[in-house]
Amino acid sequence: MKLRNKEKDVIALLNKAQRENKHNYITEDKLKLIAQETGLSYSEVYGVATFYSLFSLKPQGEYVIRVCNSGPCHLMGSKSIFDVLEKELKIKIGETTADGRFTLEEVSCLGICNEAPAMMINEKVYGSLTPQKIREILIGLKKK
Amino acid sequence: METALVNGITIPHLCYKKGLSTTGSCRVCMVKIEGSPGMQAACTTEVVEGMKVITSDDEIDEARKLIVELILSEHKHDCLVCESNGNCELQDLAYELGIERIRFPISKSIEPTEDSSQVILKNPNRCILCGRCVRACAEITVQRVLNFAARGSCTFLISGLDQPLADTDCVSCGACIQACPTGALTEKLSRFQGRSWEFRKVQTICPYCGVGCRIELNIKNDKIVKVYGVEEGPANKGHLCVKGRFGFDYVHHKDRLTTPLIKHNGKFEEASWDEALNLVTAKFKELKDKHGSDALAGLSSAKCTNEENYLFQKFIRTCFGTNNVDHCARLCHASTVAGLARAFGSGAMTNSTQAFERADVILVTGSNTTEAHPVIGNYFKHLAVYNGTKLMIVDPRAIELTEYAEIWLRQKGGTDVAWINGLMNVIINEDLYNKEFVENRTENFDQFRKVVSKYTPEKVEKITGIPEEKLIAAARMYGKADRGSIVFAMGITQHTTGTDNVLSLANLAMLCGNVGREGTGINPLRGQNNVQGACDVGALSDVYPGYQKVSEAQARKKFETSWGVKLSPKEGLTVVEIMDAASKGEIKGLYIMGENPMLSDPNLNHVREGLENLDFLVVQDIFLTETAELADVVLPGVSFAEKEGTFTNTCRRIQLLHKAIPPIGKSREDWKIIMEISKRMGYPTAYHSPGEIMDEIASLTPIYGGVHFDRLGEQGLQWPCPSRNHPGTPYLHKGKFTRGKGLFTPVDYIPPAELPDEEYPFLLSTGRILYHFHTGSLSRRSKPLDGIAPEGFLEINPQDAEKLRIKNNDWVRLSSRRGKLKVKVKITNRVDKRVVFMTFHFAESAANLLTNDALDPVAKIPEYKVSAVKIERI
């Protein structure tokens, strides 16, 4: 059925697909399924999925670390946050660790500028970051 | 923007294209509006009364220049080798704005051209992200293959899930190419063969189906290089399907017949026109003298022009002295003509394709419109998605349109009378019918009502397999619609009950008062470019031009007076009857123009028997078809691009062809060949042009009475057009039926002639696919078309395939009581259990070896859609 009466569901379905995936991404099969369910075409679903930066079409780490690089965080030293993370995880922005546990990304504004610099790991937001605090958070996650 | 363009005011633009929605994304069409701050995009701003607009001043021009420079900075400037050089809106704009130097760095990252499609080249480096192709794909073709991904600073054009075009649902219509303002999307096969200014451009009519799309041929050195859809074309408004846009190369195929051929000892030898024509006339004369007029027959052609068809039937009737002249309309819509002539008095599409948008509900049955009449099929999809038109599909196969349907009824093959009666049973019982219309405009309602009352939804479910509640829902949908339009094709007509099926649909339309208004009616979609016209001008065994009956003395007298010869009062034989008579030795000589019965007719083994049994067979065609191979003399005619004349499209629109290239080799225009043979047989005619022939047609054919070449122009004329100043008729039966009152005919359900049984357990249905046409003599000689679809296939349901232990692409032997063939299997849910489907385009697996030549008793149309077959693994 391609009459477009279910197209409004597409974002919710993409979100669900990504959350349910072990590697935090939306597989090609899921994209096709979502197209069928919503009556959208493949290219339309792909267009939506690639517009939102929180959706990924490539496997991501178990933990996706998104560091804010908008004005306030930049001023409060997000550069050093990136440096620490890149050094600790041995990856660059946009990459995933070889063991598939961590992905590092850059985002614009997490909405807690009062606690800049900030980052988000999966659903959880961390503010007032220092290199030390980051190391502690990473140690905590690596243990899990 | 539209207002400005209509009034001849130029506003530069890139992302705007007439016929597509507006997005205002390129910002080139910025204008100032008095009272509004800043500048607004003209394309997305609606005009209001009293609005004052400044379309150009220094500030606007400066802003436009800046915008175009920014666009140019993300565009690869390879105009030297670009197909669109000279036909590029970006290039024009840069020139008009006088952009000598781009102030920004050119930052396009260079990516490879995507060439997976047989016909479309996608060059991302030339893409300016205007989105016209995306909208054309979504809004015209409604295929939605193209879209933008990663919208933002890195936006790029994708097809499917960022796949190569060939791996997507792309139907290769090329609407994206026509929409593209630059050279980002171009015709793959026309590459490096010429640029805009080198082409001679000739407008004419597409030679494939009956939609009648207007096309512009782009010609260099007498070779067609490219085809565009003409935006003003009344039937297509610029749109084309893959066949119309890319399937033209058969015109220049090396197999084209370039000289007459005469068969000596089973082998063809080249001959001069004089030799061939003298032989043809001598043989026909000899057979006529020896065996009488009725031992001769002719098959005319729905591919040829009205003028040629008129001359052909005139030739058979005057020189042969028989009415044994027919053509393939007999095999497609004879039952439509018979049924509608009886019910309404006129056997053609009642309404216009352009006015489907006025309908609330469109009932499509027995028409796989998106494949057989793609431009109309795409339009239906467009109406369903963007116009709120409800589609109701009744079809045994899960065709593409079912995905866009509000209701899809899946009937068993050959049970059409039953479901239509069932629908009307519900409509009458629920009091949804139009009493006023029935009372004032029709007759015989009570008789009809009695028969319909027997077809309760419960009974109909048993016959057709359509669930009761679905039938009731469908009845309410059609019954309650203010304007309901019925569209049908071969699925309704190609049955032994074809005429009954058509009569039933006519009953349904009359019951709900859906005749004689815009957006309503009974609309048979005609399959060939000029099958409507060939019928109109009398290439049928029972009627003269204008459906004037051979059996009526008055009509006969009129033609005898005009043509100056005595005419036979006996109705002639029809297509299938001619083959039958030939195999019995009753027909001795046959003249076939542009038809290929050796693939198109049912029960091919029987056809071969007939043709081989002839004393003399002449075939006039542009290729050595399967039929021509059996001929004694082959005469090379010409293609649509090499002649003048008219085609009449499915909604009765007579349109003008324009000669684009000279005849290939020594081939001759078909009307000239007929004139030559006629002259040599002692009946000289002296037409100097097809226009003169049309004048004669007009003088003898009331429905064409006002049709003259000088009136046809770009829009053509829809018949009936009885007089010189009549504007033509967009829809029929307004206020009054052609026959006076509409006639209800009580029709009972009769099962098909042959149904599956233990020995032949499957029901075989046949039809077309998008990429080929009829017997493939044209489309199979087109490189892109045959490249996309090189072989035939058998559609079979997954469950049946499993039972038979068949896998996709396995070869199977398919046989019926009449013949057998080998074919590849395609497993799909499109067909129901116990039903298989095959196309009839491929000589290698010719479906018509199997089909049943059982005929509808009234219209003499064979039952292509139902025959019993068995499947064996090989």
Short mmCIF file of N, CA and C in Angstrom, two decimals, chain B residues 645-764:
data_model
loop_
_atom_site.label_atom_id
_atom_site.label_comp_id
_atom_site.label_asym_id
_atom_site.label_seq_id
_atom_site.Cartn_x
_atom_site.Cartn_y
_atom_site.Cartn_z
N GLY B 645 0.71 11.56 -41.94
CA GLY B 645 -0.61 10.98 -41.80
C GLY B 645 -1.15 11.28 -40.42
N THR B 646 -2.15 10.51 -40.01
CA THR B 646 -2.70 10.72 -38.67
C THR B 646 -2.87 9.39 -37.94
N PHE B 647 -2.74 9.47 -36.61
CA PHE B 647 -3.08 8.37 -35.71
C PHE B 647 -4.25 8.87 -34.85
N THR B 648 -5.14 7.97 -34.49
CA THR B 648 -6.22 8.32 -33.56
C THR B 648 -5.97 7.61 -32.24
N ASN B 649 -5.86 8.36 -31.17
CA ASN B 649 -5.47 7.73 -29.91
C ASN B 649 -6.67 7.14 -29.19
N THR B 650 -6.40 6.62 -28.00
CA THR B 650 -7.43 5.85 -27.29
C THR B 650 -8.66 6.69 -26.95
N CYS B 651 -8.47 8.01 -26.75
CA CYS B 651 -9.68 8.80 -26.46
C CYS B 651 -10.12 9.59 -27.68
N ARG B 652 -10.04 8.96 -28.83
CA ARG B 652 -10.62 9.45 -30.09
C ARG B 652 -9.95 10.71 -30.60
N ARG B 653 -8.71 10.95 -30.19
CA ARG B 653 -8.04 12.17 -30.62
C ARG B 653 -7.22 11.90 -31.88
N ILE B 654 -7.57 12.59 -32.94
CA ILE B 654 -6.88 12.41 -34.22
C ILE B 654 -5.68 13.37 -34.22
N GLN B 655 -4.49 12.82 -34.33
CA GLN B 655 -3.29 13.65 -34.22
C GLN B 655 -2.38 13.47 -35.44
N LEU B 656 -1.68 14.52 -35.75
CA LEU B 656 -0.89 14.56 -36.97
C LEU B 656 0.53 14.03 -36.77
N LEU B 657 0.95 13.18 -37.70
CA LEU B 657 2.35 12.72 -37.73
C LEU B 657 3.13 13.63 -38.66
N HIS B 658 4.41 13.81 -38.39
CA HIS B 658 5.24 14.58 -39.32
C HIS B 658 6.42 13.74 -39.76
N LYS B 659 6.65 13.73 -41.04
CA LYS B 659 7.77 12.96 -41.58
C LYS B 659 9.08 13.55 -41.06
N ALA B 660 9.91 12.69 -40.46
CA ALA B 660 11.13 13.19 -39.85
C ALA B 660 12.38 12.83 -40.64
N ILE B 661 12.35 11.67 -41.27
CA ILE B 661 13.52 11.22 -42.04
C ILE B 661 13.04 10.58 -43.33
N PRO B 662 13.91 10.53 -44.36
CA PRO B 662 13.49 9.89 -45.61
C PRO B 662 13.40 8.37 -45.42
N PRO B 663 12.63 7.67 -46.28
CA PRO B 663 12.54 6.21 -46.17
C PRO B 663 13.92 5.56 -46.19
N ILE B 664 14.09 4.52 -45.40
CA ILE B 664 15.37 3.80 -45.32
C ILE B 664 15.51 2.92 -46.57
N GLY B 665 16.67 2.96 -47.21
CA GLY B 665 16.90 2.14 -48.41
C GLY B 665 15.87 2.43 -49.48
N LYS B 666 15.37 1.35 -50.10
CA LYS B 666 14.36 1.55 -51.15
C LYS B 666 12.95 1.38 -50.62
N SER B 667 12.82 1.37 -49.29
CA SER B 667 11.47 1.20 -48.73
C SER B 667 10.58 2.37 -49.14
N ARG B 668 9.27 2.11 -49.15
CA ARG B 668 8.33 3.13 -49.59
C ARG B 668 7.23 3.32 -48.56
N GLU B 669 6.69 4.53 -48.53
CA GLU B 669 5.57 4.79 -47.65
C GLU B 669 4.43 3.84 -47.99
N ASP B 670 3.78 3.33 -46.95
CA ASP B 670 2.79 2.27 -47.16
C ASP B 670 1.63 2.72 -48.06
N TRP B 671 1.21 3.97 -47.89
CA TRP B 671 0.07 4.41 -48.72
C TRP B 671 0.44 4.46 -50.19
N LYS B 672 1.72 4.71 -50.46
CA LYS B 672 2.15 4.74 -51.87
C LYS B 672 2.18 3.33 -52.45
N ILE B 673 2.57 2.35 -51.60
CA ILE B 673 2.61 0.96 -52.08
C ILE B 673 1.20 0.49 -52.42
N ILE B 674 0.25 0.78 -51.51
CA ILE B 674 -1.13 0.34 -51.76
C ILE B 674 -1.65 0.99 -53.06
N MET B 675 -1.33 2.27 -53.25
CA MET B 675 -1.77 2.97 -54.46
C MET B 675 -1.23 2.29 -55.72
N GLU B 676 0.04 1.88 -55.64
CA GLU B 676 0.68 1.22 -56.78
C GLU B 676 -0.01 -0.09 -57.13
N ILE B 677 -0.26 -0.90 -56.10
CA ILE B 677 -0.89 -2.21 -56.36
C ILE B 677 -2.30 -1.98 -56.89
N SER B 678 -2.98 -1.02 -56.29
CA SER B 678 -4.34 -0.72 -56.71
C SER B 678 -4.38 -0.33 -58.19
N LYS B 679 -3.43 0.52 -58.57
CA LYS B 679 -3.36 0.98 -59.96
C LYS B 679 -3.13 -0.20 -60.90
N ARG B 680 -2.19 -1.06 -60.50
CA ARG B 680 -1.85 -2.19 -61.37
C ARG B 680 -2.98 -3.20 -61.44
N MET B 681 -3.86 -3.20 -60.43
CA MET B 681 -4.99 -4.12 -60.48
C MET B 681 -6.19 -3.48 -61.18
N GLY B 682 -5.96 -2.34 -61.81
CA GLY B 682 -7.02 -1.74 -62.62
C GLY B 682 -7.90 -0.76 -61.88
N TYR B 683 -7.47 -0.33 -60.71
CA TYR B 683 -8.26 0.66 -59.98
C TYR B 683 -7.35 1.83 -59.59
N PRO B 684 -7.06 2.70 -60.54
CA PRO B 684 -6.10 3.77 -60.25
C PRO B 684 -6.66 4.80 -59.28
N THR B 685 -5.85 5.23 -58.37
CA THR B 685 -6.22 6.32 -57.46
C THR B 685 -5.12 7.37 -57.59
N ALA B 686 -5.48 8.61 -57.32
CA ALA B 686 -4.47 9.66 -57.51
C ALA B 686 -4.42 10.61 -56.32
N TYR B 687 -3.92 10.12 -55.24
CA TYR B 687 -3.74 11.01 -54.09
C TYR B 687 -2.31 11.52 -54.13
N HIS B 688 -2.16 12.82 -53.87
CA HIS B 688 -0.81 13.37 -53.84
C HIS B 688 -0.23 13.38 -52.45
N SER B 689 -1.09 13.26 -51.46
CA SER B 689 -0.60 13.31 -50.08
C SER B 689 -1.63 12.67 -49.16
N PRO B 690 -1.19 12.26 -47.95
CA PRO B 690 -2.15 11.72 -46.99
C PRO B 690 -3.27 12.72 -46.67
N GLY B 691 -2.96 14.01 -46.74
CA GLY B 691 -3.99 15.01 -46.49
C GLY B 691 -5.17 14.88 -47.43
N GLU B 692 -4.88 14.55 -48.69
CA GLU B 692 -5.97 14.36 -49.66
C GLU B 692 -6.79 13.12 -49.32
N ILE B 693 -6.11 12.09 -48.81
CA ILE B 693 -6.84 10.88 -48.43
C ILE B 693 -7.77 11.21 -47.26
N MET B 694 -7.27 12.01 -46.30
CA MET B 694 -8.11 12.39 -45.17
C MET B 694 -9.33 13.19 -45.64
N ASP B 695 -9.15 14.02 -46.63
CA ASP B 695 -10.30 14.76 -47.15
C ASP B 695 -11.38 13.80 -47.66
N GLU B 696 -10.93 12.71 -48.31
CA GLU B 696 -11.90 11.72 -48.80
C GLU B 696 -12.56 10.99 -47.62
N ILE B 697 -11.73 10.64 -46.61
CA ILE B 697 -12.29 9.98 -45.41
C ILE B 697 -13.37 10.89 -44.81
N ALA B 698 -13.04 12.17 -44.68
CA ALA B 698 -13.98 13.11 -44.06
C ALA B 698 -15.29 13.18 -44.83
N SER B 699 -15.19 13.09 -46.16
CA SER B 699 -16.40 13.21 -46.97
C SER B 699 -17.32 12.00 -46.84
N LEU B 700 -16.76 10.87 -46.38
CA LEU B 700 -17.55 9.63 -46.32
C LEU B 700 -17.86 9.17 -44.91
N THR B 701 -17.20 9.77 -43.93
CA THR B 701 -17.25 9.29 -42.56
C THR B 701 -17.78 10.39 -41.65
N PRO B 702 -19.06 10.34 -41.30
CA PRO B 702 -19.64 11.46 -40.54
C PRO B 702 -18.84 11.83 -39.27
N ILE B 703 -18.36 10.82 -38.51
CA ILE B 703 -17.66 11.17 -37.28
C ILE B 703 -16.34 11.91 -37.55
N TYR B 704 -15.79 11.74 -38.75
CA TYR B 704 -14.56 12.45 -39.14
C TYR B 704 -14.87 13.63 -40.08
N GLY B 705 -16.17 13.96 -40.19
CA GLY B 705 -16.61 14.91 -41.21
C GLY B 705 -15.85 16.23 -41.24
N GLY B 706 -15.44 16.72 -40.08
CA GLY B 706 -14.77 18.02 -40.05
C GLY B 706 -13.28 17.93 -39.90
N VAL B 707 -12.73 16.73 -40.11
CA VAL B 707 -11.30 16.55 -39.88
C VAL B 707 -10.50 16.84 -41.15
N HIS B 708 -9.68 17.85 -41.09
CA HIS B 708 -8.77 18.15 -42.20
C HIS B 708 -7.41 18.46 -41.60
N PHE B 709 -6.35 18.11 -42.32
CA PHE B 709 -5.01 18.28 -41.79
C PHE B 709 -4.75 19.69 -41.27
N ASP B 710 -5.28 20.69 -41.98
CA ASP B 710 -4.96 22.06 -41.57
C ASP B 710 -5.58 22.43 -40.22
N ARG B 711 -6.50 21.59 -39.71
CA ARG B 711 -7.13 21.89 -38.43
C ARG B 711 -6.45 21.18 -37.26
N LEU B 712 -5.58 20.21 -37.54
CA LEU B 712 -5.14 19.32 -36.46
C LEU B 712 -4.11 19.94 -35.53
N GLY B 713 -3.23 20.74 -36.05
CA GLY B 713 -2.26 21.47 -35.23
C GLY B 713 -1.61 20.64 -34.14
N GLU B 714 -1.36 21.26 -32.99
CA GLU B 714 -0.68 20.57 -31.89
C GLU B 714 -1.63 19.73 -31.06
N GLN B 715 -2.89 20.11 -31.01
CA GLN B 715 -3.80 19.45 -30.09
C GLN B 715 -4.66 18.38 -30.76
N GLY B 716 -4.70 18.32 -32.08
CA GLY B 716 -5.54 17.35 -32.75
C GLY B 716 -7.01 17.64 -32.53
N LEU B 717 -7.85 16.66 -32.89
CA LEU B 717 -9.31 16.81 -32.74
C LEU B 717 -9.88 15.50 -32.24
N GLN B 718 -10.84 15.58 -31.33
CA GLN B 718 -11.48 14.36 -30.86
C GLN B 718 -12.79 14.15 -31.61
N TRP B 719 -12.94 12.97 -32.26
CA TRP B 719 -14.20 12.71 -32.95
C TRP B 719 -15.27 12.36 -31.93
N PRO B 720 -16.56 12.48 -32.22
CA PRO B 720 -17.13 12.99 -33.45
C PRO B 720 -16.85 14.48 -33.68
N CYS B 721 -16.47 14.73 -34.92
CA CYS B 721 -16.23 16.10 -35.34
C CYS B 721 -16.89 16.21 -36.71
N PRO B 722 -18.21 16.43 -36.71
CA PRO B 722 -18.97 16.28 -37.96
C PRO B 722 -18.78 17.38 -38.99
N SER B 723 -18.34 18.58 -38.56
CA SER B 723 -18.27 19.62 -39.58
C SER B 723 -17.02 20.49 -39.43
N ARG B 724 -16.72 21.23 -40.45
CA ARG B 724 -15.53 22.06 -40.55
C ARG B 724 -15.24 22.91 -39.31
N ASN B 725 -16.34 23.46 -38.71
CA ASN B 725 -16.08 24.32 -37.55
C ASN B 725 -16.45 23.69 -36.21
N HIS B 726 -16.72 22.38 -36.21
CA HIS B 726 -17.02 21.67 -34.96
C HIS B 726 -15.73 21.53 -34.14
N PRO B 727 -15.77 21.81 -32.83
CA PRO B 727 -14.53 21.78 -32.04
C PRO B 727 -14.09 20.39 -31.60
N GLY B 728 -14.81 19.35 -31.97
CA GLY B 728 -14.47 18.01 -31.48
C GLY B 728 -15.20 17.73 -30.19
N THR B 729 -15.16 16.46 -29.73
CA THR B 729 -16.00 16.05 -28.62
C THR B 729 -15.18 15.38 -27.52
N PRO B 730 -14.96 16.08 -26.39
CA PRO B 730 -14.16 15.47 -25.32
C PRO B 730 -14.84 14.29 -24.65
N TYR B 731 -16.15 14.32 -24.49
CA TYR B 731 -16.83 13.13 -23.95
C TYR B 731 -18.17 12.90 -24.65
N LEU B 732 -18.52 11.61 -24.76
CA LEU B 732 -19.67 11.22 -25.56
C LEU B 732 -20.95 11.14 -24.71
N HIS B 733 -22.07 11.05 -25.39
CA HIS B 733 -23.38 10.76 -24.80
C HIS B 733 -23.85 11.83 -23.83
N LYS B 734 -23.47 13.05 -24.02
CA LYS B 734 -23.93 14.15 -23.17
C LYS B 734 -25.41 14.41 -23.48
N GLY B 735 -26.25 14.27 -22.46
CA GLY B 735 -27.68 14.54 -22.65
C GLY B 735 -28.44 13.44 -23.38
N LYS B 736 -27.75 12.73 -24.29
CA LYS B 736 -28.44 11.74 -25.10
C LYS B 736 -27.41 10.73 -25.59
N PHE B 737 -27.77 9.45 -25.55
CA PHE B 737 -26.86 8.44 -26.09
C PHE B 737 -26.87 8.49 -27.61
N THR B 738 -25.78 8.01 -28.21
CA THR B 738 -25.72 7.99 -29.66
C THR B 738 -26.93 7.24 -30.23
N ARG B 739 -27.34 6.17 -29.53
CA ARG B 739 -28.47 5.38 -30.05
C ARG B 739 -29.81 5.91 -29.51
N GLY B 740 -29.82 7.01 -28.82
CA GLY B 740 -31.05 7.54 -28.22
C GLY B 740 -31.04 7.27 -26.74
N LYS B 741 -31.63 6.11 -26.35
CA LYS B 741 -31.59 5.73 -24.94
C LYS B 741 -30.55 4.65 -24.72
N GLY B 742 -29.92 4.67 -23.56
CA GLY B 742 -28.97 3.62 -23.21
C GLY B 742 -29.73 2.32 -22.98
N LEU B 743 -29.15 1.23 -23.48
CA LEU B 743 -29.87 -0.05 -23.40
C LEU B 743 -29.26 -0.95 -22.32
N PHE B 744 -30.07 -1.29 -21.30
CA PHE B 744 -29.63 -2.29 -20.33
C PHE B 744 -29.77 -3.67 -20.96
N THR B 745 -28.75 -4.50 -20.83
CA THR B 745 -28.82 -5.85 -21.37
C THR B 745 -28.65 -6.83 -20.22
N PRO B 746 -29.64 -7.67 -19.99
CA PRO B 746 -29.46 -8.68 -18.94
C PRO B 746 -28.40 -9.68 -19.39
N VAL B 747 -27.40 -9.92 -18.55
CA VAL B 747 -26.31 -10.82 -18.92
C VAL B 747 -26.11 -11.85 -17.82
N ASP B 748 -26.10 -13.11 -18.19
CA ASP B 748 -25.82 -14.16 -17.22
C ASP B 748 -24.37 -14.61 -17.32
N TYR B 749 -23.87 -15.12 -16.20
CA TYR B 749 -22.49 -15.58 -16.18
C TYR B 749 -22.34 -16.91 -16.93
N ILE B 750 -21.37 -16.97 -17.82
CA ILE B 750 -21.04 -18.23 -18.52
C ILE B 750 -19.55 -18.50 -18.26
N PRO B 751 -19.18 -19.70 -17.85
CA PRO B 751 -17.75 -19.96 -17.58
C PRO B 751 -16.93 -19.91 -18.87
N PRO B 752 -15.60 -19.72 -18.74
CA PRO B 752 -14.73 -19.71 -19.92
C PRO B 752 -14.81 -21.02 -20.71
N ALA B 753 -14.34 -20.96 -21.96
CA ALA B 753 -14.45 -22.12 -22.84
C ALA B 753 -13.64 -23.31 -22.34
N GLU B 754 -12.50 -23.02 -21.74
CA GLU B 754 -11.65 -24.11 -21.27
C GLU B 754 -11.18 -23.78 -19.86
N LEU B 755 -11.45 -24.66 -18.93
CA LEU B 755 -11.00 -24.41 -17.56
C LEU B 755 -10.01 -25.49 -17.14
N PRO B 756 -9.17 -25.19 -16.16
CA PRO B 756 -8.22 -26.20 -15.70
C PRO B 756 -8.92 -27.49 -15.28
N ASP B 757 -8.26 -28.60 -15.54
CA ASP B 757 -8.80 -29.89 -15.11
C ASP B 757 -7.63 -30.73 -14.59
N GLU B 758 -7.83 -32.01 -14.48
CA GLU B 758 -6.75 -32.83 -13.90
C GLU B 758 -5.53 -32.86 -14.80
N GLU B 759 -5.76 -32.96 -16.10
CA GLU B 759 -4.64 -33.08 -17.02
C GLU B 759 -3.90 -31.75 -17.18
N TYR B 760 -4.68 -30.67 -17.31
CA TYR B 760 -4.08 -29.34 -17.44
C TYR B 760 -4.55 -28.49 -16.26
N PRO B 761 -3.83 -28.56 -15.14
CA PRO B 761 -4.37 -28.04 -13.88
C PRO B 761 -4.21 -26.53 -13.67
N PHE B 762 -3.46 -25.84 -14.52
CA PHE B 762 -3.24 -24.42 -14.27
C PHE B 762 -4.01 -23.55 -15.26
N LEU B 763 -4.42 -22.37 -14.77
CA LEU B 763 -5.07 -21.40 -15.65
C LEU B 763 -4.00 -20.43 -16.15
N LEU B 764 -3.82 -20.37 -17.47
CA LEU B 764 -2.82 -19.47 -18.05
C LEU B 764 -3.48 -18.18 -18.53
#
